[in-house]
Tab-separated table of C-alpha atoms in Angstrom:
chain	number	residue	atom	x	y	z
A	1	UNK	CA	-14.656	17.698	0.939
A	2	UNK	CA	-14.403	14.468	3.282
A	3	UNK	CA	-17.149	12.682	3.128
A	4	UNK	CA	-19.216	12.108	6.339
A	5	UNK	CA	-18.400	8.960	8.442
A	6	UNK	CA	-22.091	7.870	9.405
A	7	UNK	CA	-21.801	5.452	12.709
A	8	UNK	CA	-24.326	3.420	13.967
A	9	UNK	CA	-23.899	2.753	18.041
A	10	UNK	CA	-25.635	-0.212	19.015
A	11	UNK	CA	-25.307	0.020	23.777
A	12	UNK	CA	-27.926	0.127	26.350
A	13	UNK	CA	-25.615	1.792	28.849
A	14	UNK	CA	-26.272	5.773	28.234
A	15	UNK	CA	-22.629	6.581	29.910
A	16	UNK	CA	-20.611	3.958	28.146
A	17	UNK	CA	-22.577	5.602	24.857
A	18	UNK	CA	-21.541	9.278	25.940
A	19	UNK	CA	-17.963	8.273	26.438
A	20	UNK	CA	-17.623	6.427	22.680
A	21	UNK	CA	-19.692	9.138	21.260
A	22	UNK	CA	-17.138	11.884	22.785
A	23	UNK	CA	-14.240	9.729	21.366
A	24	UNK	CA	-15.175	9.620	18.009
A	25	UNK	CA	-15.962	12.696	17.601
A	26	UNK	CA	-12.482	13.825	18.697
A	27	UNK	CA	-10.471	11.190	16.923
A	28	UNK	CA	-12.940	10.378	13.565
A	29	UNK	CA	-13.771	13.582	12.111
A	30	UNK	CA	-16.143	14.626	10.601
A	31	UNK	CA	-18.498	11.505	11.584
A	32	UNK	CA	-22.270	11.214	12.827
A	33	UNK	CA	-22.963	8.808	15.318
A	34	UNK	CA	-26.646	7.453	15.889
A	35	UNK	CA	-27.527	5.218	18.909
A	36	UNK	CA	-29.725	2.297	19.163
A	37	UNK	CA	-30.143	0.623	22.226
A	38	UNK	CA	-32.831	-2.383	21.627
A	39	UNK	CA	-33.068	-5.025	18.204
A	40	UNK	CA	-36.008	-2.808	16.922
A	41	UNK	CA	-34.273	0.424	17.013
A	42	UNK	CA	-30.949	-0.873	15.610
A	43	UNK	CA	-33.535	-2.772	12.866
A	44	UNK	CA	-35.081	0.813	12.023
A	45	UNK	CA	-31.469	2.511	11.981
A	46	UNK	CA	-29.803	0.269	9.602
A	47	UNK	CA	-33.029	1.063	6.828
A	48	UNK	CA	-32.770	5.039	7.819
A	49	UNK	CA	-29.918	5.956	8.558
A	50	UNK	CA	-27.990	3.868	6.325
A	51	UNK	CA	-24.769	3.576	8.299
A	52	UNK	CA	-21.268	3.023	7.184
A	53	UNK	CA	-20.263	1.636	10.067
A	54	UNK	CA	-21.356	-0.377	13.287
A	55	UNK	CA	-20.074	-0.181	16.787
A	56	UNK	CA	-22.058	-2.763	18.940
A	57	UNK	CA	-21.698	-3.797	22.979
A	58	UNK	CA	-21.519	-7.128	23.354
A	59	UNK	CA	-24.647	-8.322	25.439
A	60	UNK	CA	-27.723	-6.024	26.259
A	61	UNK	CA	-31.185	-6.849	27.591
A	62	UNK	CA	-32.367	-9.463	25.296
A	63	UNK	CA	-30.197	-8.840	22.399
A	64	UNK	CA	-27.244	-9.526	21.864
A	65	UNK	CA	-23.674	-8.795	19.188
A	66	UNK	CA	-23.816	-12.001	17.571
A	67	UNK	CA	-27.572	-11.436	16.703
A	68	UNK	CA	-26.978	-7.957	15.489
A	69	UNK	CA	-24.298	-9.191	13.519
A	70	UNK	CA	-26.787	-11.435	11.801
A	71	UNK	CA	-29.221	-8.904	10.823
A	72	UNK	CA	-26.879	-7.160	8.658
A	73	UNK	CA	-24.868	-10.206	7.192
A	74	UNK	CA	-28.567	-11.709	6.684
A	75	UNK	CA	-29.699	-8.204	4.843
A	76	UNK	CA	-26.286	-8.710	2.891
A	77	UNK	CA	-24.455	-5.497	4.306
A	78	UNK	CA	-21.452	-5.898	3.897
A	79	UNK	CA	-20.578	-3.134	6.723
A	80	UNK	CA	-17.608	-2.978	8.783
A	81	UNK	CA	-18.675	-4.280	12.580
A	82	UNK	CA	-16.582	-3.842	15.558
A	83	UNK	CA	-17.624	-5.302	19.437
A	84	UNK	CA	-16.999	-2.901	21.823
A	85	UNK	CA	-17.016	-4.925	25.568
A	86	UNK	CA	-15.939	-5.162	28.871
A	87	UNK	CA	-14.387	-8.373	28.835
A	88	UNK	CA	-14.453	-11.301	26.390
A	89	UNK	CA	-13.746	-14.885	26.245
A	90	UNK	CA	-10.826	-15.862	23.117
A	91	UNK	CA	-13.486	-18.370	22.222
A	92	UNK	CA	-16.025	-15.942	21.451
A	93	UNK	CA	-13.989	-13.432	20.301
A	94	UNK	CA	-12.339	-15.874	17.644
A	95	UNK	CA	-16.339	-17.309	17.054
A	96	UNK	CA	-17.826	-13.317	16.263
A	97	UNK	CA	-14.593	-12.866	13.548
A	98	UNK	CA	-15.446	-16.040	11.762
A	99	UNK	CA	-18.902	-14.744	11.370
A	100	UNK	CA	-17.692	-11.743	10.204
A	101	UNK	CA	-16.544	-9.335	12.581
A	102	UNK	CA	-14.285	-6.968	12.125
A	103	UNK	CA	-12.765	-6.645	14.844
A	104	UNK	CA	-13.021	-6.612	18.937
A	105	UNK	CA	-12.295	-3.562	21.372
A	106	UNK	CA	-12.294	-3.579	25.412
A	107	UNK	CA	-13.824	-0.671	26.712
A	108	UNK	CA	-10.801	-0.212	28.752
A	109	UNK	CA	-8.541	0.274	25.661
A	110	UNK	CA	-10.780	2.209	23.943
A	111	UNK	CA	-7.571	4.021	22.210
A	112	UNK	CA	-7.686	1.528	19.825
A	113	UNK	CA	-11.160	2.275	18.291
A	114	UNK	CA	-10.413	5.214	15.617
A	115	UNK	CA	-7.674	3.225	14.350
A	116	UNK	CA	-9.716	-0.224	13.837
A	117	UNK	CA	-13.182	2.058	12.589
A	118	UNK	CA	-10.723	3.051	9.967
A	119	UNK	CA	-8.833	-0.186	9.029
A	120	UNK	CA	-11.954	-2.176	8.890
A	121	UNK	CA	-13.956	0.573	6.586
A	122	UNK	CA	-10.649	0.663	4.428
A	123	UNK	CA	-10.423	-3.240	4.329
A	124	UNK	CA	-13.893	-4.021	3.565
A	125	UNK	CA	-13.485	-0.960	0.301
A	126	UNK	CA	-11.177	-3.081	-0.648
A	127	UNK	CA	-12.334	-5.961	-0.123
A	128	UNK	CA	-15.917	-4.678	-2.067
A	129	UNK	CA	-13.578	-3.076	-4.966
A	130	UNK	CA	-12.006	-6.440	-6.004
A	131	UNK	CA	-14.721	-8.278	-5.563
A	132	UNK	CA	-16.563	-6.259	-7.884
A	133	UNK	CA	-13.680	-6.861	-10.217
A	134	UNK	CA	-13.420	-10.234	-9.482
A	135	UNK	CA	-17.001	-10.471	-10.470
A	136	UNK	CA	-16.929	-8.498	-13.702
A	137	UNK	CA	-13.421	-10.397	-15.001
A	138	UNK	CA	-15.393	-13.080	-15.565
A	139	UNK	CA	-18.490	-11.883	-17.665
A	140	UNK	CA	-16.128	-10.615	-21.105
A	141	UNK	CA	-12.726	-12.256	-21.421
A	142	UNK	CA	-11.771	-8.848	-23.389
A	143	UNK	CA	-12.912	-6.710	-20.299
A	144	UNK	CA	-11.257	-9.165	-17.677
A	145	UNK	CA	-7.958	-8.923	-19.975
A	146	UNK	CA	-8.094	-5.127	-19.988
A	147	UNK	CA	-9.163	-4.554	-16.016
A	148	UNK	CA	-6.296	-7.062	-14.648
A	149	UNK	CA	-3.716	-5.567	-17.016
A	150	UNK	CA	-4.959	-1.631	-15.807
A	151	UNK	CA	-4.702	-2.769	-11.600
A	152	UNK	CA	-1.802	-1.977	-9.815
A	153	UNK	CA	-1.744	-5.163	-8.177
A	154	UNK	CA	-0.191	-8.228	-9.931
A	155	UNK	CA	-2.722	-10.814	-10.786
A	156	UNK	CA	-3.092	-14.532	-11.728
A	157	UNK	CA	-6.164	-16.736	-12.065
A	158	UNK	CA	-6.125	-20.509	-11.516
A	159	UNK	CA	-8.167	-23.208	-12.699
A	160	UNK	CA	-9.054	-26.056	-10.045
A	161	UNK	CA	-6.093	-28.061	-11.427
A	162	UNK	CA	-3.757	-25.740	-10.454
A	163	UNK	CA	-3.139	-24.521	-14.119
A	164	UNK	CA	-2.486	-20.910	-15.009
A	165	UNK	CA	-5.336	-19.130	-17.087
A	166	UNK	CA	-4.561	-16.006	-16.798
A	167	UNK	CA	-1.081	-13.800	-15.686
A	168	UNK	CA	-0.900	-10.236	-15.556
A	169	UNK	CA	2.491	-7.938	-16.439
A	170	UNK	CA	2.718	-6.996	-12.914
A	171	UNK	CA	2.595	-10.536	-12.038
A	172	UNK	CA	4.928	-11.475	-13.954
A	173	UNK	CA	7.539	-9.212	-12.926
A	174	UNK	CA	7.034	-10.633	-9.545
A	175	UNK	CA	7.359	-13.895	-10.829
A	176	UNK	CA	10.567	-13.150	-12.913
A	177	UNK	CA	8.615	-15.084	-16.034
A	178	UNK	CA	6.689	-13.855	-18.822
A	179	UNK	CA	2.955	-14.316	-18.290
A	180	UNK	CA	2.314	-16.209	-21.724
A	181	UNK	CA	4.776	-18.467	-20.844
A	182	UNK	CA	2.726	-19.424	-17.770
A	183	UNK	CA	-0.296	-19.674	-19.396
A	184	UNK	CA	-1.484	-23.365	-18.847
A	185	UNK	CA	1.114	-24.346	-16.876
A	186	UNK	CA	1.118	-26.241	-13.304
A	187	UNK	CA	1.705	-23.890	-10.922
A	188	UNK	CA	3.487	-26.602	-8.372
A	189	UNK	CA	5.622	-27.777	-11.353
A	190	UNK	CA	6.641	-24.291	-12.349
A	191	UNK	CA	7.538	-23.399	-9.283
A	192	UNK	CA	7.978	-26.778	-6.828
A	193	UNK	CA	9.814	-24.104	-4.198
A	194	UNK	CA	6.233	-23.340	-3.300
A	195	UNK	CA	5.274	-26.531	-1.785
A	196	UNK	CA	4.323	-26.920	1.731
A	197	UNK	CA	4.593	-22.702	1.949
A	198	UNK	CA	2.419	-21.083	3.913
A	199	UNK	CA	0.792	-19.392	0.650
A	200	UNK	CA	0.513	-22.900	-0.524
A	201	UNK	CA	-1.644	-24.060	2.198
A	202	UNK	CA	-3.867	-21.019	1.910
A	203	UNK	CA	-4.923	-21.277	-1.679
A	204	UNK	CA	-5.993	-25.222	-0.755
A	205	UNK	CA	-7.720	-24.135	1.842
A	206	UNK	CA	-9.403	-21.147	0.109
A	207	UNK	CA	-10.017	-23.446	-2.778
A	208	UNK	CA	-11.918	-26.154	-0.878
A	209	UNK	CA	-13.948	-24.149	2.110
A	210	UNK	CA	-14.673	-21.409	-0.963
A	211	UNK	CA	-13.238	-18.601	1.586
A	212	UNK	CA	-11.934	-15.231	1.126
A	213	UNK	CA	-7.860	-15.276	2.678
A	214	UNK	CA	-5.596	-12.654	3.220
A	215	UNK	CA	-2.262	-13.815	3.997
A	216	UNK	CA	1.243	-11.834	4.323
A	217	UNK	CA	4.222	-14.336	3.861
A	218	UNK	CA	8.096	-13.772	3.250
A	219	UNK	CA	8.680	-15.765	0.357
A	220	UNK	CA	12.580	-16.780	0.690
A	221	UNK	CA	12.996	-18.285	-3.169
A	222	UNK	CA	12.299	-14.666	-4.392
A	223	UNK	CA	13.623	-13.211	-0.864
A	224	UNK	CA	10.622	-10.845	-0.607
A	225	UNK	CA	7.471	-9.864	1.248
A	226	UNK	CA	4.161	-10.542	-0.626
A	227	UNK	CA	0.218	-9.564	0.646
A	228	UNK	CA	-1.993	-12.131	-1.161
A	229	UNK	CA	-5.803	-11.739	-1.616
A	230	UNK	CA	-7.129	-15.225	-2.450
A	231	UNK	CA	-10.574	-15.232	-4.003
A	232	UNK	CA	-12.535	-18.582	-5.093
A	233	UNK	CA	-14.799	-19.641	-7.081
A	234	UNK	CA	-16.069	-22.670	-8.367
A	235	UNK	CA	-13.779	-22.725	-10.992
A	236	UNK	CA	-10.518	-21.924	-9.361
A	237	UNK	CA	-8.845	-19.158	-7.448
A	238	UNK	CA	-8.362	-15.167	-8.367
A	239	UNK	CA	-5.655	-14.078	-6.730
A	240	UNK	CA	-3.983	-10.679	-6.403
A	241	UNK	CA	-0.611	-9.864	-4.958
A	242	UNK	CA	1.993	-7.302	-4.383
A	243	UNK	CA	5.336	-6.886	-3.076
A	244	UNK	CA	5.395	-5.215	0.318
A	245	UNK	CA	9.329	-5.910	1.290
A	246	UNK	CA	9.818	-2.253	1.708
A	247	UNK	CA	6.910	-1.680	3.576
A	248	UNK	CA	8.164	-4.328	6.021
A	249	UNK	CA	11.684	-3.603	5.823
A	250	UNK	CA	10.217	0.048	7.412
A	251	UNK	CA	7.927	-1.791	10.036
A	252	UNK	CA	10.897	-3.924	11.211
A	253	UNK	CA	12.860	-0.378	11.437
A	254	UNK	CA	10.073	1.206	13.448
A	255	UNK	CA	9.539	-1.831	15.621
A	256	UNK	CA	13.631	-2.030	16.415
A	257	UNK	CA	13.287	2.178	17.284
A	258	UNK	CA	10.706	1.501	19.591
A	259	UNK	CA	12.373	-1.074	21.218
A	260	UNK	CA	15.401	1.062	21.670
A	261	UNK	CA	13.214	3.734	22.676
A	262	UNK	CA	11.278	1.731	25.293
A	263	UNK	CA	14.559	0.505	26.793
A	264	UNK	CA	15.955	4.440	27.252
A	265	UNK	CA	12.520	4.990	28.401
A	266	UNK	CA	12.981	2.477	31.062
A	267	UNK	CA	16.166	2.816	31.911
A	268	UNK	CA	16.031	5.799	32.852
A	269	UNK	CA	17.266	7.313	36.099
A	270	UNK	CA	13.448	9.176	36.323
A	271	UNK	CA	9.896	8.228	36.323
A	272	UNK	CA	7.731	8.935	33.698
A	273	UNK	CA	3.990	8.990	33.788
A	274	UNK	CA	2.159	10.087	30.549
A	275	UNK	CA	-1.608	11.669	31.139
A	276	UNK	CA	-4.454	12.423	28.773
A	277	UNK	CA	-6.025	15.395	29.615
A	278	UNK	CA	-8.422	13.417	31.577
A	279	UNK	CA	-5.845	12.181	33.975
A	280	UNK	CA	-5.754	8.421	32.306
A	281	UNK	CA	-2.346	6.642	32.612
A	282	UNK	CA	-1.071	6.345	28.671
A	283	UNK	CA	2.501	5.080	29.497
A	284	UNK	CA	4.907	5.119	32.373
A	285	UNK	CA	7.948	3.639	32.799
A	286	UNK	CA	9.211	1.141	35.425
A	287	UNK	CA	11.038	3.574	37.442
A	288	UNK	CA	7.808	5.326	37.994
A	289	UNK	CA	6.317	1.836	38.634
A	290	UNK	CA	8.497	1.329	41.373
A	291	UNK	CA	8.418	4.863	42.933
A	292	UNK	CA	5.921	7.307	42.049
A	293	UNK	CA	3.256	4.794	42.330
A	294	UNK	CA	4.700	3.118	45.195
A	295	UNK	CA	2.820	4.656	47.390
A	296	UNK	CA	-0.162	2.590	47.259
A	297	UNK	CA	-0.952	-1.728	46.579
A	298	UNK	CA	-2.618	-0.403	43.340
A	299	UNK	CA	-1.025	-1.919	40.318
A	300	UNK	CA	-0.132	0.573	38.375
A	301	UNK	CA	-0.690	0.315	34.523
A	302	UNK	CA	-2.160	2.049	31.428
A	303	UNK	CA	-5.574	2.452	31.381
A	304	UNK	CA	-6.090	3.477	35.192
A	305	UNK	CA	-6.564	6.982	36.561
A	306	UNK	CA	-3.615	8.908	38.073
A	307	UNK	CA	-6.165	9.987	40.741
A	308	UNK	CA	-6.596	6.782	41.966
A	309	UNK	CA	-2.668	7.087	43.318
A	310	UNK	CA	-3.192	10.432	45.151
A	311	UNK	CA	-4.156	10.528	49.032
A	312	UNK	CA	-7.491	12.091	49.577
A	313	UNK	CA	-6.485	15.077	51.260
A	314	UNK	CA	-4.377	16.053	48.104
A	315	UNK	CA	-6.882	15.322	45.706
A	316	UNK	CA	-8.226	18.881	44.984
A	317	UNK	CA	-4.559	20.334	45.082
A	318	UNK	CA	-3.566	17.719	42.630
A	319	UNK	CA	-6.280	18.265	40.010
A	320	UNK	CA	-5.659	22.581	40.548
A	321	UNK	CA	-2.148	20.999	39.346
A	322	UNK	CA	-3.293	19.118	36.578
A	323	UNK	CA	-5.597	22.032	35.476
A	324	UNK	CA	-3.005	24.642	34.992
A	325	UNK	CA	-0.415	22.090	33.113
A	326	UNK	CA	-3.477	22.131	30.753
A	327	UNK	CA	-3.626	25.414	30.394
A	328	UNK	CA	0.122	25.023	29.368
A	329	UNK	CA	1.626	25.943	32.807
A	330	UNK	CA	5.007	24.214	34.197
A	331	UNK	CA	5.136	22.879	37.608
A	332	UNK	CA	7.381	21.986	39.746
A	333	UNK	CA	7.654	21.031	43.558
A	334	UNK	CA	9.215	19.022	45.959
A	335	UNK	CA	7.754	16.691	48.438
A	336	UNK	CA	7.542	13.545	50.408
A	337	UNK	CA	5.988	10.369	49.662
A	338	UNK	CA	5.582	7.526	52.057
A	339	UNK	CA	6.216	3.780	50.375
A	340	UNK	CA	3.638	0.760	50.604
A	341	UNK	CA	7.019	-0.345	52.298
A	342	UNK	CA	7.026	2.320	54.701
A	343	UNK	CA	9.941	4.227	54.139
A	344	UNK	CA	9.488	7.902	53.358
A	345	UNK	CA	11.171	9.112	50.297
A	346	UNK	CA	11.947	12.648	48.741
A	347	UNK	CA	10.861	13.647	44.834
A	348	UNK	CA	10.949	16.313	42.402
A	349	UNK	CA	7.730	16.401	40.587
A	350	UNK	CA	7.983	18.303	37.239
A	351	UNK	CA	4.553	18.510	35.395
A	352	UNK	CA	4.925	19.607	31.226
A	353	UNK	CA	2.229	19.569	28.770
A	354	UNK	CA	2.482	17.717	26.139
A	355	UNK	CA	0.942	18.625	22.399
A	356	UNK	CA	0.024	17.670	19.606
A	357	UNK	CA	-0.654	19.626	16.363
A	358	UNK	CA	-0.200	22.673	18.180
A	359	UNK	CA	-2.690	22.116	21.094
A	360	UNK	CA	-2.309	20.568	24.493
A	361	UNK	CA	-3.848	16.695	24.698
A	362	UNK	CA	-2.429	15.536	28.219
A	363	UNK	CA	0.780	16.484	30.159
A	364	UNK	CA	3.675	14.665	31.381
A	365	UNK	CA	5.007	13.879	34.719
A	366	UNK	CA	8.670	13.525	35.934
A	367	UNK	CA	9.810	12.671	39.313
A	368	UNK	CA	13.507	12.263	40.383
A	369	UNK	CA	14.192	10.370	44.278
A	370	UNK	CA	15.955	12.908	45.690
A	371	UNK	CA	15.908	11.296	49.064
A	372	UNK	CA	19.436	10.917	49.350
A	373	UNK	CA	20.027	14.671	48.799
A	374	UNK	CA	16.818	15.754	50.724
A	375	UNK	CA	18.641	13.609	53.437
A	376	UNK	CA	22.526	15.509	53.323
A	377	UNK	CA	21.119	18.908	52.891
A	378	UNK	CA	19.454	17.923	56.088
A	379	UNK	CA	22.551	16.961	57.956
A	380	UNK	CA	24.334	20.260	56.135
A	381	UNK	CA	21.586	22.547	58.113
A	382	UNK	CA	21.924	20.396	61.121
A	383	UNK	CA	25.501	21.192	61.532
A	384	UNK	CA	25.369	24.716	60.610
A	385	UNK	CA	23.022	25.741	63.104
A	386	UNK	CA	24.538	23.793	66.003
């Protein structure tokens, strides 16, 4: 059975709360949210009810992120912690990572929250896991020769001269050498292709602030992709690695059939709108930029509500429309729509739903200008009846 995602809600603002609460328990399932909207409560919810992770608003009445953030780093939880704000400065966004953040969502993308709640918990797992091994390597050379050859991920450790003291088989498969052959060796003379890389820079710079990096680099000597997790210590650097070319081979796939699919998408000779069921604006394309939404000086763009583009008098019509697309109805009609330009213009409106894992989670809509053919069927009835 899945185990219970316990989330700890740190906001003041009971509707802003309602909304996250609803989210999460749609999109991170199963999961128990607790809210705590003052320091003392969020103090008395982190000893009972133990959370596994923390959602916090950014500023509330005389407390604050940044001090919450405190709390738990100074009680040595190592929990995943993600701001939830309005807006936010790249200063003090960039100033709440280094403290040890996990990451920063605006409350008008909150889309984006399932996905980082489960990034950061399975990040800072891993994170805890190697640590742990990091930690117990070093207390029995036979049980740190026994873990690192076991782990799936290659692994060498480094003294502070830059000497090898320890290579793992996986490791050395990456490195196309055999690990005893390393073992003492300078790692800059062994491999002088490594100079001035951006891996290179990292395990200085880990090595001398004593901090944690995780760094992806293509390394074009060995023409591959590798994910490095540099860990210090006094004494030199831990560092594991693996080879993620095809992994980013795939990515580089998926990003080039999006951008094919975005440019059909836009290209095409219709608008496109895209609609959660609560009538939020997930995607559209430019024709529907430049026509369906025409209508009004709004800018149209995600985030915003399709209802703020309908005229008053059509509002209750329009949401009878939306409601029965829900309900997994087709509609279809066609009508006039007056520009911010002032010319009047014909469309077909075609409203699908749209589903996912079997059930309806927002609807589509198409619109075609017909204003050209609204316009010569016109003149056809003209002439026929005169």
């Amino acid at each position: 059975m899945q185990k219970q995602l316990k989330i700890l809600l740190l906001e003041d603002n009971r509707t802003d709360a309602e909304i996250i609460e609803r989210l999460l328990r749609k999109e991170v399932s199963p999961c128990e949210c607790r809210l705590a909207t003052n320091k003392q409560g969020f103090i008395d919810l982190l000893t009972d009810f133990i959370p596994d992770v923390i959602i916090s608003d950014n500023t509330l009445p005389k407390f604050s992120a940044a001090e919450a953030l405190k709390i738990v780093r100074d009680q040595g939880l190592e929990l995943p912690f993600i701001l939830v704000t309005g807006t936010v400065s790249e200063e003090f966004a960039a100033t709440i990572i280094k403290h040890g953040a996990d990451d920063y969502i605006l409350k008008d993308r909150m889309a984006r929250l399932p996905a980082a709640i489960d990034a950061a918990v399975v990040r800072r797992r891993i994170e805890k896991e190697k640590q742990e091994a990091a930690k117990k390597l070093r207390q029995s050379e036979e049980q740190y020769r026994t873990i690192m050859e076991r782990v799936s991920d290659a692994f060498i450790a480094l003294d502070r001269n830059w000497r090898y003291t320890y290579v793992n088989a996986q490791a050395g498969e990456i490195l196309k050498r055999r690990p005893e052959e390393l073992l003492g060796k300078h790692i800059w003379t062994e491999f002088p292709e490594g100079i001035g890389q951006t891996f290179y820079k990292a395990y200085h710079q880990a090595l001398a602030a004593q901090e944690y990096i995780h760094l992806e680099e293509y390394y074009s000597p060995f023409d591959i992709w590798l994910e490095n997790h540099i860990y210090p210590s006094p004494d030199g650097l831990s560092v594991f690695f693996r080879d993620i070319t095809p992994r980013k081979k795939a990515e580089q796939l998926v990003m080039q059939t999006k951008e094919n699919l975005k440019a059909i998408f836009n290209n095409s000779s219709e608008g496109f709108v895209l609609l959660d069921e609560f009538g939020t604006i997930k995607a559209l394309n430019e024709r529907a930029s430049e026509s369906i939404l025409a209508s009004t000086d709004l800018s149209s763009k995600t985030g915003r509500s399709i209802f703020d583009f309908v005229e008053p008098a059509r509002l209750t019509y329009f949401k009878n429309v939306l409601s029965s697309v829900l309900q997994g109805e087709t509609v279809q009609y066609d009508r006039p729509l007056p520009q911010v330009s002032g010319e009047l213009k014909w469309f077909t409106y075609t409203f699908n739903p749209v589903r996912k894992n079997e059930k309806i989670g927002g609807l589509c809509i198409t619109c075609l200008d017909i204003t050209k053919k609204s316009g010569l069927n016109r003149n056809v009835n003209l002439i026929t009846t005169t």
